[in-house]
Amino acid sequence: MTSVKLSVIYYSATGTVHAMAERLAEAGQKAGAEVRLRQCPELAPEEAIASNAAWSQHFDRTKNEPKATADDVVWADAVLFGTPVRYGNVSSQLKQFLDTLGPQWVQGLLADKVYAGFTAAQTAHGGQEATLLALYNTIYHFGGVIVPPGYTDPLKFADGNPYGVSHGTGGNNTDPLTQVQFAALDHMAQRVVRYAGRR
């Protein structure tokens, strides 16, 4: 059997979702997948980015990273989408990328793949679950197979999100990822790769 092809496609403003994406890519490789890690292009105006030091620094650090294209979804057997929470919804940067996939969608090229999502917000109840559910509305239209982590491992009772993986960064947006999130990310990547391998 050929190895599973996994794309990790994300948008990150200040770096938390970026760090989650990197961990998922590593876990996917350890699970035996061939992995593409791709960033959605920034859409925000320069003045908005410059108004937040963490955002500006992250933008400068990652501006030359490979950008997501439609081929990264078509190529993959499984896709993990990541976004910060935006009012309980998907960021405009990831949403714009999803909205460009119409030509591939109409050809059925996005169907029957395994999908799951990850996100981060400043507050514990700031829309983390709502954002993942909103993301999955797009996947339903793709005809994708959503493979959420659920509570399929005891570690999910620590991270507490059955819809995907999420992290609360705190009021100052500075709380780092911990072993709880790393374990949840590893579990989700392994589960997604395992199910994609059954296709």
PDB file of C-alpha atoms in Angstrom:
ATOM      1  CA  MET A   1       0.000   0.000   0.000  1.00  0.00           C
ATOM      2  CA  THR A   2       1.302   3.445  -0.875  1.00  0.00           C
ATOM      3  CA  SER A   3       1.711   5.883   1.974  1.00  0.00           C
ATOM      4  CA  VAL A   4      -1.109   8.234   2.850  1.00  0.00           C
ATOM      5  CA  LYS A   5      -0.762  11.780   1.517  1.00  0.00           C
ATOM      6  CA  LEU A   6      -1.602  14.329   4.202  1.00  0.00           C
ATOM      7  CA  SER A   7      -1.942  18.082   3.694  1.00  0.00           C
ATOM      8  CA  VAL A   8      -1.918  20.378   6.718  1.00  0.00           C
ATOM      9  CA  ILE A   9      -3.356  23.691   5.506  1.00  0.00           C
ATOM     10  CA  TYR A  10      -3.701  26.571   7.933  1.00  0.00           C
ATOM     11  CA  TYR A  11      -3.808  30.274   8.588  1.00  0.00           C
ATOM     12  CA  SER A  12      -2.133  31.698  11.697  1.00  0.00           C
ATOM     13  CA  ALA A  13      -1.951  35.342  12.737  1.00  0.00           C
ATOM     14  CA  THR A  14       0.305  35.285  15.794  1.00  0.00           C
ATOM     15  CA  GLY A  15       1.778  31.778  15.658  1.00  0.00           C
ATOM     16  CA  THR A  16      -0.347  29.444  17.787  1.00  0.00           C
ATOM     17  CA  VAL A  17      -2.125  27.753  14.879  1.00  0.00           C
ATOM     18  CA  HIS A  18       1.219  27.645  13.050  1.00  0.00           C
ATOM     19  CA  ALA A  19       2.756  25.707  15.964  1.00  0.00           C
ATOM     20  CA  MET A  20      -0.241  23.354  15.991  1.00  0.00           C
ATOM     21  CA  ALA A  21       0.152  22.786  12.248  1.00  0.00           C
ATOM     22  CA  GLU A  22       3.847  21.972  12.647  1.00  0.00           C
ATOM     23  CA  ARG A  23       3.057  19.439  15.369  1.00  0.00           C
ATOM     24  CA  LEU A  24       0.387  17.805  13.188  1.00  0.00           C
ATOM     25  CA  ALA A  25       2.800  17.594  10.261  1.00  0.00           C
ATOM     26  CA  GLU A  26       5.406  15.898  12.466  1.00  0.00           C
ATOM     27  CA  ALA A  27       2.833  13.484  13.886  1.00  0.00           C
ATOM     28  CA  GLY A  28       1.568  12.690  10.394  1.00  0.00           C
ATOM     29  CA  GLN A  29       5.077  11.860   9.232  1.00  0.00           C
ATOM     30  CA  LYS A  30       5.633   9.650  12.279  1.00  0.00           C
ATOM     31  CA  ALA A  31       2.382   7.860  11.390  1.00  0.00           C
ATOM     32  CA  GLY A  32       3.857   7.079   7.965  1.00  0.00           C
ATOM     33  CA  ALA A  33       2.229   9.781   5.841  1.00  0.00           C
ATOM     34  CA  GLU A  34       3.805  11.911   3.154  1.00  0.00           C
ATOM     35  CA  VAL A  35       3.052  15.424   4.382  1.00  0.00           C
ATOM     36  CA  ARG A  36       2.631  18.863   2.877  1.00  0.00           C
ATOM     37  CA  LEU A  37       2.533  21.801   5.318  1.00  0.00           C
ATOM     38  CA  ARG A  38       0.981  24.847   3.652  1.00  0.00           C
ATOM     39  CA  GLN A  39       0.055  28.335   4.839  1.00  0.00           C
ATOM     40  CA  CYS A  40      -2.894  30.358   3.556  1.00  0.00           C
ATOM     41  CA  PRO A  41      -1.819  33.784   2.282  1.00  0.00           C
ATOM     42  CA  GLU A  42      -2.346  36.835   4.453  1.00  0.00           C
ATOM     43  CA  LEU A  43      -5.219  39.111   3.408  1.00  0.00           C
ATOM     44  CA  ALA A  44      -5.203  41.699   6.187  1.00  0.00           C
ATOM     45  CA  PRO A  45      -4.014  45.234   5.396  1.00  0.00           C
ATOM     46  CA  GLU A  46      -0.513  46.208   6.456  1.00  0.00           C
ATOM     47  CA  GLU A  47      -1.784  48.675   9.059  1.00  0.00           C
ATOM     48  CA  ALA A  48      -3.792  45.960  10.817  1.00  0.00           C
ATOM     49  CA  ILE A  49      -0.787  43.644  10.946  1.00  0.00           C
ATOM     50  CA  ALA A  50       1.497  46.435  12.145  1.00  0.00           C
ATOM     51  CA  SER A  51      -0.917  47.295  14.993  1.00  0.00           C
ATOM     52  CA  ASN A  52      -0.157  43.973  16.735  1.00  0.00           C
ATOM     53  CA  ALA A  53       3.494  43.180  17.487  1.00  0.00           C
ATOM     54  CA  ALA A  54       2.954  39.413  17.683  1.00  0.00           C
ATOM     55  CA  TRP A  55       1.065  39.404  14.380  1.00  0.00           C
ATOM     56  CA  SER A  56       3.721  41.514  12.672  1.00  0.00           C
ATOM     57  CA  GLN A  57       6.562  39.342  13.970  1.00  0.00           C
ATOM     58  CA  HIS A  58       4.841  36.116  12.940  1.00  0.00           C
ATOM     59  CA  PHE A  59       4.055  37.518   9.489  1.00  0.00           C
ATOM     60  CA  ASP A  60       7.725  38.446   8.978  1.00  0.00           C
ATOM     61  CA  ARG A  61       8.930  35.034  10.217  1.00  0.00           C
ATOM     62  CA  THR A  62       6.632  33.015   7.962  1.00  0.00           C
ATOM     63  CA  LYS A  63       6.050  35.160   4.861  1.00  0.00           C
ATOM     64  CA  ASN A  64       8.266  32.932   2.713  1.00  0.00           C
ATOM     65  CA  GLU A  65       6.703  29.634   3.763  1.00  0.00           C
ATOM     66  CA  PRO A  66       4.996  27.564   1.031  1.00  0.00           C
ATOM     67  CA  LYS A  67       1.476  28.805   0.322  1.00  0.00           C
ATOM     68  CA  ALA A  68      -1.553  26.572  -0.072  1.00  0.00           C
ATOM     69  CA  THR A  69      -2.878  25.819  -3.546  1.00  0.00           C
ATOM     70  CA  ALA A  70      -5.818  23.769  -4.798  1.00  0.00           C
ATOM     71  CA  ASP A  71      -3.379  21.026  -5.769  1.00  0.00           C
ATOM     72  CA  ASP A  72      -2.499  20.528  -2.100  1.00  0.00           C
ATOM     73  CA  VAL A  73      -6.076  19.405  -1.465  1.00  0.00           C
ATOM     74  CA  VAL A  74      -6.489  17.416  -4.697  1.00  0.00           C
ATOM     75  CA  TRP A  75      -3.178  15.617  -4.073  1.00  0.00           C
ATOM     76  CA  ALA A  76      -4.043  14.606  -0.528  1.00  0.00           C
ATOM     77  CA  ASP A  77      -5.865  11.594   0.834  1.00  0.00           C
ATOM     78  CA  ALA A  78      -6.425  13.532   4.060  1.00  0.00           C
ATOM     79  CA  VAL A  79      -6.500  17.231   4.909  1.00  0.00           C
ATOM     80  CA  LEU A  80      -6.222  18.959   8.267  1.00  0.00           C
ATOM     81  CA  PHE A  81      -7.436  22.563   8.181  1.00  0.00           C
ATOM     82  CA  GLY A  82      -6.390  25.055  10.850  1.00  0.00           C
ATOM     83  CA  THR A  83      -7.664  28.531  11.659  1.00  0.00           C
ATOM     84  CA  PRO A  84      -7.795  30.958  14.551  1.00  0.00           C
ATOM     85  CA  VAL A  85     -11.282  31.653  15.862  1.00  0.00           C
ATOM     86  CA  ARG A  86     -12.944  34.680  14.297  1.00  0.00           C
ATOM     87  CA  TYR A  87     -16.210  35.421  16.119  1.00  0.00           C
ATOM     88  CA  GLY A  88     -16.938  31.692  16.309  1.00  0.00           C
ATOM     89  CA  ASN A  89     -16.115  31.261  12.651  1.00  0.00           C
ATOM     90  CA  VAL A  90     -13.307  30.482  10.229  1.00  0.00           C
ATOM     91  CA  SER A  91     -10.737  33.206   9.513  1.00  0.00           C
ATOM     92  CA  SER A  92     -11.196  35.092   6.249  1.00  0.00           C
ATOM     93  CA  GLN A  93      -7.786  33.877   5.088  1.00  0.00           C
ATOM     94  CA  LEU A  94      -8.715  30.205   5.286  1.00  0.00           C
ATOM     95  CA  LYS A  95     -12.251  30.896   4.060  1.00  0.00           C
ATOM     96  CA  GLN A  96     -10.918  32.651   0.969  1.00  0.00           C
ATOM     97  CA  PHE A  97      -8.749  29.637   0.199  1.00  0.00           C
ATOM     98  CA  LEU A  98     -11.736  27.311   0.595  1.00  0.00           C
ATOM     99  CA  ASP A  99     -13.826  29.581  -1.620  1.00  0.00           C
ATOM    100  CA  THR A 100     -11.288  29.251  -4.457  1.00  0.00           C
ATOM    101  CA  LEU A 101     -11.794  25.486  -4.624  1.00  0.00           C
ATOM    102  CA  GLY A 102     -15.006  25.681  -6.667  1.00  0.00           C
ATOM    103  CA  PRO A 103     -13.446  24.285  -9.885  1.00  0.00           C
ATOM    104  CA  GLN A 104     -12.082  21.270  -8.005  1.00  0.00           C
ATOM    105  CA  TRP A 105     -15.340  20.805  -6.073  1.00  0.00           C
ATOM    106  CA  VAL A 106     -17.483  20.755  -9.221  1.00  0.00           C
ATOM    107  CA  GLN A 107     -15.260  18.017 -10.652  1.00  0.00           C
ATOM    108  CA  GLY A 108     -15.643  15.908  -7.499  1.00  0.00           C
ATOM    109  CA  LEU A 109     -11.936  16.183  -6.725  1.00  0.00           C
ATOM    110  CA  LEU A 110     -12.492  17.135  -3.069  1.00  0.00           C
ATOM    111  CA  ALA A 111     -14.844  14.267  -2.235  1.00  0.00           C
ATOM    112  CA  ASP A 112     -14.131  11.073  -0.310  1.00  0.00           C
ATOM    113  CA  LYS A 113     -11.046  12.445   1.415  1.00  0.00           C
ATOM    114  CA  VAL A 114     -10.609  12.427   5.185  1.00  0.00           C
ATOM    115  CA  TYR A 115     -10.829  15.838   6.873  1.00  0.00           C
ATOM    116  CA  ALA A 116     -10.508  17.269  10.383  1.00  0.00           C
ATOM    117  CA  GLY A 117      -9.796  20.681  11.894  1.00  0.00           C
ATOM    118  CA  PHE A 118      -7.911  22.580  14.574  1.00  0.00           C
ATOM    119  CA  THR A 119      -8.192  26.063  16.022  1.00  0.00           C
ATOM    120  CA  ALA A 120      -7.181  28.469  18.783  1.00  0.00           C
ATOM    121  CA  ALA A 121      -8.822  31.373  20.615  1.00  0.00           C
ATOM    122  CA  GLN A 122      -7.939  33.661  23.498  1.00  0.00           C
ATOM    123  CA  THR A 123     -10.784  32.454  25.721  1.00  0.00           C
ATOM    124  CA  ALA A 124     -11.873  28.961  26.667  1.00  0.00           C
ATOM    125  CA  HIS A 125     -15.445  29.571  25.518  1.00  0.00           C
ATOM    126  CA  GLY A 126     -14.657  32.000  22.728  1.00  0.00           C
ATOM    127  CA  GLY A 127     -16.040  29.921  19.878  1.00  0.00           C
ATOM    128  CA  GLN A 128     -13.510  27.123  19.511  1.00  0.00           C
ATOM    129  CA  GLU A 129     -16.099  24.406  18.961  1.00  0.00           C
ATOM    130  CA  ALA A 130     -18.320  26.689  16.860  1.00  0.00           C
ATOM    131  CA  THR A 131     -15.388  27.434  14.567  1.00  0.00           C
ATOM    132  CA  LEU A 132     -14.727  23.758  13.902  1.00  0.00           C
ATOM    133  CA  LEU A 133     -18.405  23.089  13.268  1.00  0.00           C
ATOM    134  CA  ALA A 134     -18.509  26.063  10.872  1.00  0.00           C
ATOM    135  CA  LEU A 135     -15.451  24.705   9.055  1.00  0.00           C
ATOM    136  CA  TYR A 136     -17.135  21.335   8.653  1.00  0.00           C
ATOM    137  CA  ASN A 137     -20.091  22.922   6.833  1.00  0.00           C
ATOM    138  CA  THR A 138     -17.716  23.354   3.899  1.00  0.00           C
ATOM    139  CA  ILE A 139     -16.518  19.758   4.147  1.00  0.00           C
ATOM    140  CA  TYR A 140     -20.102  18.487   3.901  1.00  0.00           C
ATOM    141  CA  HIS A 141     -20.372  20.272   0.568  1.00  0.00           C
ATOM    142  CA  PHE A 142     -17.102  18.707  -0.561  1.00  0.00           C
ATOM    143  CA  GLY A 143     -18.490  15.244   0.142  1.00  0.00           C
ATOM    144  CA  GLY A 144     -15.580  14.749   2.504  1.00  0.00           C
ATOM    145  CA  VAL A 145     -15.342  12.216   5.308  1.00  0.00           C
ATOM    146  CA  ILE A 146     -14.988  14.072   8.604  1.00  0.00           C
ATOM    147  CA  VAL A 147     -12.950  12.071  11.110  1.00  0.00           C
ATOM    148  CA  PRO A 148     -13.144  13.969  14.399  1.00  0.00           C
ATOM    149  CA  PRO A 149     -11.183  12.695  17.375  1.00  0.00           C
ATOM    150  CA  GLY A 150     -14.315  12.385  19.505  1.00  0.00           C
ATOM    151  CA  TYR A 151     -13.482  10.779  22.832  1.00  0.00           C
ATOM    152  CA  THR A 152     -11.624   7.873  21.250  1.00  0.00           C
ATOM    153  CA  ASP A 153      -8.724   8.095  23.705  1.00  0.00           C
ATOM    154  CA  PRO A 154      -8.719   9.053  27.404  1.00  0.00           C
ATOM    155  CA  LEU A 155      -6.438  12.004  26.595  1.00  0.00           C
ATOM    156  CA  LYS A 156      -9.409  13.694  24.930  1.00  0.00           C
ATOM    157  CA  PHE A 157     -10.981  14.181  28.333  1.00  0.00           C
ATOM    158  CA  ALA A 158      -8.040  16.449  29.170  1.00  0.00           C
ATOM    159  CA  ASP A 159      -8.207  18.532  26.001  1.00  0.00           C
ATOM    160  CA  GLY A 160     -12.002  18.299  25.997  1.00  0.00           C
ATOM    161  CA  ASN A 161     -12.836  19.005  22.364  1.00  0.00           C
ATOM    162  CA  PRO A 162     -14.432  16.099  20.463  1.00  0.00           C
ATOM    163  CA  TYR A 163     -14.760  18.102  17.237  1.00  0.00           C
ATOM    164  CA  GLY A 164     -11.038  18.535  16.601  1.00  0.00           C
ATOM    165  CA  VAL A 165      -8.207  20.092  18.594  1.00  0.00           C
ATOM    166  CA  SER A 166      -8.280  23.580  20.081  1.00  0.00           C
ATOM    167  CA  HIS A 167      -6.234  25.721  22.421  1.00  0.00           C
ATOM    168  CA  GLY A 168      -7.030  28.725  24.594  1.00  0.00           C
ATOM    169  CA  THR A 169      -4.186  31.244  24.459  1.00  0.00           C
ATOM    170  CA  GLY A 170      -5.363  33.370  27.399  1.00  0.00           C
ATOM    171  CA  GLY A 171      -6.352  37.006  27.697  1.00  0.00           C
ATOM    172  CA  ASN A 172      -2.919  38.211  26.607  1.00  0.00           C
ATOM    173  CA  ASN A 173      -2.733  35.625  23.819  1.00  0.00           C
ATOM    174  CA  THR A 174       0.482  34.237  25.315  1.00  0.00           C
ATOM    175  CA  ASP A 175      -0.405  30.876  26.908  1.00  0.00           C
ATOM    176  CA  PRO A 176       1.756  28.302  25.112  1.00  0.00           C
ATOM    177  CA  LEU A 177       0.696  24.911  23.871  1.00  0.00           C
ATOM    178  CA  THR A 178       1.165  22.243  26.527  1.00  0.00           C
ATOM    179  CA  GLN A 179       1.539  18.487  26.529  1.00  0.00           C
ATOM    180  CA  VAL A 180      -2.275  18.267  26.640  1.00  0.00           C
ATOM    181  CA  GLN A 181      -2.580  19.911  23.224  1.00  0.00           C
ATOM    182  CA  PHE A 182       0.448  18.099  21.798  1.00  0.00           C
ATOM    183  CA  ALA A 183      -1.027  14.730  22.787  1.00  0.00           C
ATOM    184  CA  ALA A 184      -4.397  15.679  21.281  1.00  0.00           C
ATOM    185  CA  LEU A 185      -2.755  16.850  18.040  1.00  0.00           C
ATOM    186  CA  ASP A 186      -0.707  13.654  17.778  1.00  0.00           C
ATOM    187  CA  HIS A 187      -3.806  11.545  18.354  1.00  0.00           C
ATOM    188  CA  MET A 188      -5.814  13.404  15.705  1.00  0.00           C
ATOM    189  CA  ALA A 189      -3.040  13.130  13.101  1.00  0.00           C
ATOM    190  CA  GLN A 190      -2.614   9.411  13.766  1.00  0.00           C
ATOM    191  CA  ARG A 191      -6.359   8.793  13.586  1.00  0.00           C
ATOM    192  CA  VAL A 192      -6.783  10.749  10.348  1.00  0.00           C
ATOM    193  CA  VAL A 193      -3.834   8.988   8.690  1.00  0.00           C
ATOM    194  CA  ARG A 194      -5.122   5.596   9.824  1.00  0.00           C
ATOM    195  CA  TYR A 195      -8.586   6.199   8.390  1.00  0.00           C
ATOM    196  CA  ALA A 196      -7.241   7.686   5.158  1.00  0.00           C
ATOM    197  CA  GLY A 197      -5.182   4.521   4.734  1.00  0.00           C
ATOM    198  CA  ARG A 198      -8.374   2.457   4.639  1.00  0.00           C
ATOM    199  CA  ARG A 199      -9.619   4.109   1.451  1.00  0.00           C
TER     200      ARG A 199
END
